[in-house]
CSV table of C-alpha atoms in Angstrom, one decimal:
chain,number,residue,atom,x,y,z
A,16,MET,CA,15.0,-11.5,-3.2
A,17,SER,CA,11.9,-11.8,-5.2
A,18,HIS,CA,10.8,-8.1,-5.0
A,19,GLU,CA,9.0,-6.7,-8.0
A,20,ILE,CA,10.1,-3.1,-8.1
A,21,SER,CA,10.9,-0.3,-10.5
A,22,ILE,CA,12.7,2.9,-9.4
A,23,THR,CA,12.3,6.1,-11.4
A,24,GLY,CA,12.6,9.8,-11.3
A,25,GLN,CA,9.7,12.2,-10.6
A,26,ILE,CA,6.3,11.2,-11.8
A,27,THR,CA,3.2,13.3,-12.3
A,28,PRO,CA,-0.4,12.8,-11.4
A,29,ASP,CA,-1.2,12.5,-15.2
A,30,GLN,CA,1.2,9.5,-15.4
A,31,VAL,CA,-0.5,7.5,-12.6
A,32,PRO,CA,-3.2,5.9,-14.8
A,33,MET,CA,-0.6,4.6,-17.1
A,34,ILE,CA,1.4,3.3,-14.2
A,35,ALA,CA,-1.6,1.4,-13.1
A,36,GLU,CA,-2.2,0.1,-16.6
A,37,ASN,CA,1.4,-1.1,-16.6
A,38,GLY,CA,0.5,-3.4,-13.7
A,39,PHE,CA,1.9,-1.5,-10.7
A,40,LYS,CA,-0.1,-1.9,-7.5
A,41,THR,CA,1.8,0.5,-5.2
A,42,ILE,CA,3.7,3.8,-5.4
A,43,ILE,CA,6.2,4.9,-2.9
A,44,ASN,CA,7.4,8.6,-3.0
A,45,ASN,CA,10.8,9.5,-1.5
A,46,ARG,CA,10.8,13.1,-2.6
A,47,PRO,CA,9.7,15.9,-0.3
A,48,ASP,CA,7.3,18.6,-1.6
A,49,GLY,CA,8.8,21.9,-2.7
A,50,GLU,CA,12.2,20.9,-3.9
A,51,GLU,CA,11.7,22.8,-7.1
A,52,ALA,CA,9.1,25.0,-8.8
A,53,GLY,CA,6.4,23.1,-10.7
A,54,GLN,CA,7.0,19.8,-8.9
A,55,PRO,CA,3.7,18.0,-8.2
A,56,THR,CA,2.8,17.6,-4.6
A,57,SER,CA,2.6,14.3,-2.7
A,58,ALA,CA,-1.1,15.0,-2.1
A,59,GLU,CA,-1.7,15.4,-5.9
A,60,ILE,CA,0.0,12.1,-6.7
A,61,ALA,CA,-1.7,10.4,-3.8
A,62,ALA,CA,-5.1,11.5,-5.1
A,63,ALA,CA,-4.3,10.2,-8.6
A,64,ALA,CA,-3.1,6.9,-7.1
A,65,GLU,CA,-6.3,6.5,-5.1
A,66,LYS,CA,-8.4,7.3,-8.2
A,67,ALA,CA,-6.4,4.6,-10.1
A,68,GLY,CA,-6.8,2.0,-7.4
A,69,LEU,CA,-3.1,2.1,-6.3
A,70,ALA,CA,-1.7,2.1,-2.8
A,71,TYR,CA,0.5,5.2,-2.1
A,72,LYS,CA,3.0,6.1,0.6
A,73,GLU,CA,5.3,9.0,1.1
A,74,VAL,CA,8.5,8.4,2.9
A,75,SER,CA,10.3,11.6,1.8
A,76,PHE,CA,13.7,12.9,2.8
A,77,ALA,CA,16.3,15.3,1.4
A,78,GLY,CA,19.1,13.7,-0.5
A,79,ASN,CA,21.6,13.7,2.4
A,80,GLU,CA,19.2,13.2,5.3
A,81,LEU,CA,18.4,9.4,5.0
A,82,ASN,CA,18.2,8.0,8.5
A,83,GLN,CA,17.1,4.8,10.3
A,84,THR,CA,13.5,6.2,10.8
A,85,HIS,CA,13.1,6.6,7.1
A,86,VAL,CA,14.5,3.2,6.3
A,87,GLU,CA,12.2,1.5,8.9
A,88,ALA,CA,9.1,3.4,7.7
A,89,PHE,CA,9.9,2.4,4.1
A,90,ALA,CA,10.5,-1.2,5.0
A,91,ASP,CA,7.3,-1.5,7.1
A,92,PHE,CA,5.2,-0.2,4.3
A,93,PHE,CA,7.1,-2.1,1.6
A,94,ASN,CA,6.7,-5.4,3.4
A,95,GLN,CA,2.9,-5.1,3.4
A,96,ALA,CA,2.6,-3.5,0.0
A,97,GLU,CA,1.1,-5.3,-3.0
A,98,GLN,CA,3.7,-5.7,-5.7
A,99,PRO,CA,4.9,-4.6,-8.2
A,100,VAL,CA,6.0,-1.4,-6.5
A,101,LEU,CA,7.0,1.8,-8.2
A,102,ILE,CA,9.4,3.8,-6.1
A,103,PHE,CA,10.3,7.4,-7.1
A,104,CYS,CA,12.2,10.6,-6.2
A,105,ARG,CA,13.7,13.4,-8.3
A,106,THR,CA,16.2,11.2,-10.2
A,107,GLY,CA,15.8,7.7,-8.6
A,108,ASN,CA,19.0,8.0,-6.5
A,109,ARG,CA,17.3,8.5,-3.2
A,110,SER,CA,14.8,5.7,-3.9
A,111,THR,CA,17.7,3.3,-4.8
A,112,GLY,CA,19.5,4.4,-1.6
A,113,ILE,CA,16.6,3.7,0.8
A,114,TYR,CA,15.7,0.4,-0.9
A,115,GLU,CA,19.4,-0.8,-0.7
A,116,ALA,CA,19.7,0.4,2.9
A,117,ALA,CA,16.6,-1.6,3.9
A,118,LYS,CA,18.0,-4.7,2.1
A,119,GLN,CA,21.4,-4.3,3.8
A,120,MET,CA,19.7,-4.0,7.2
A,121,ASP,CA,17.7,-7.1,6.4
A,122,LEU,CA,14.4,-5.3,7.0
A,123,LEU,CA,12.7,-6.5,3.8
A,124,ASP,CA,10.7,-9.7,3.6
A,125,ASP,CA,11.7,-12.1,0.9
């Protein structure tokens, strides 16, 4: 596969301009709002992404609640997203899981 992705832990709105400067074109958020105090909201990151000219999508789920609907929504957006793509959650584990699930189900375009 020729996907240009990076997977990381939680990002903040203040980091989004640097993410854009590093060449990313799209951000995908797999972390639901409100998991811990002080966590930036999806809306805050989305606003920063828009200001920086990046595409943004939230496909959030709790760590143990990944299902087919999440994987399909992720794949649908990922397949039309401009690369490189930065995918994040709290630690990167959920994002790795949803990306790998989409690959195993052959839902991602080459």
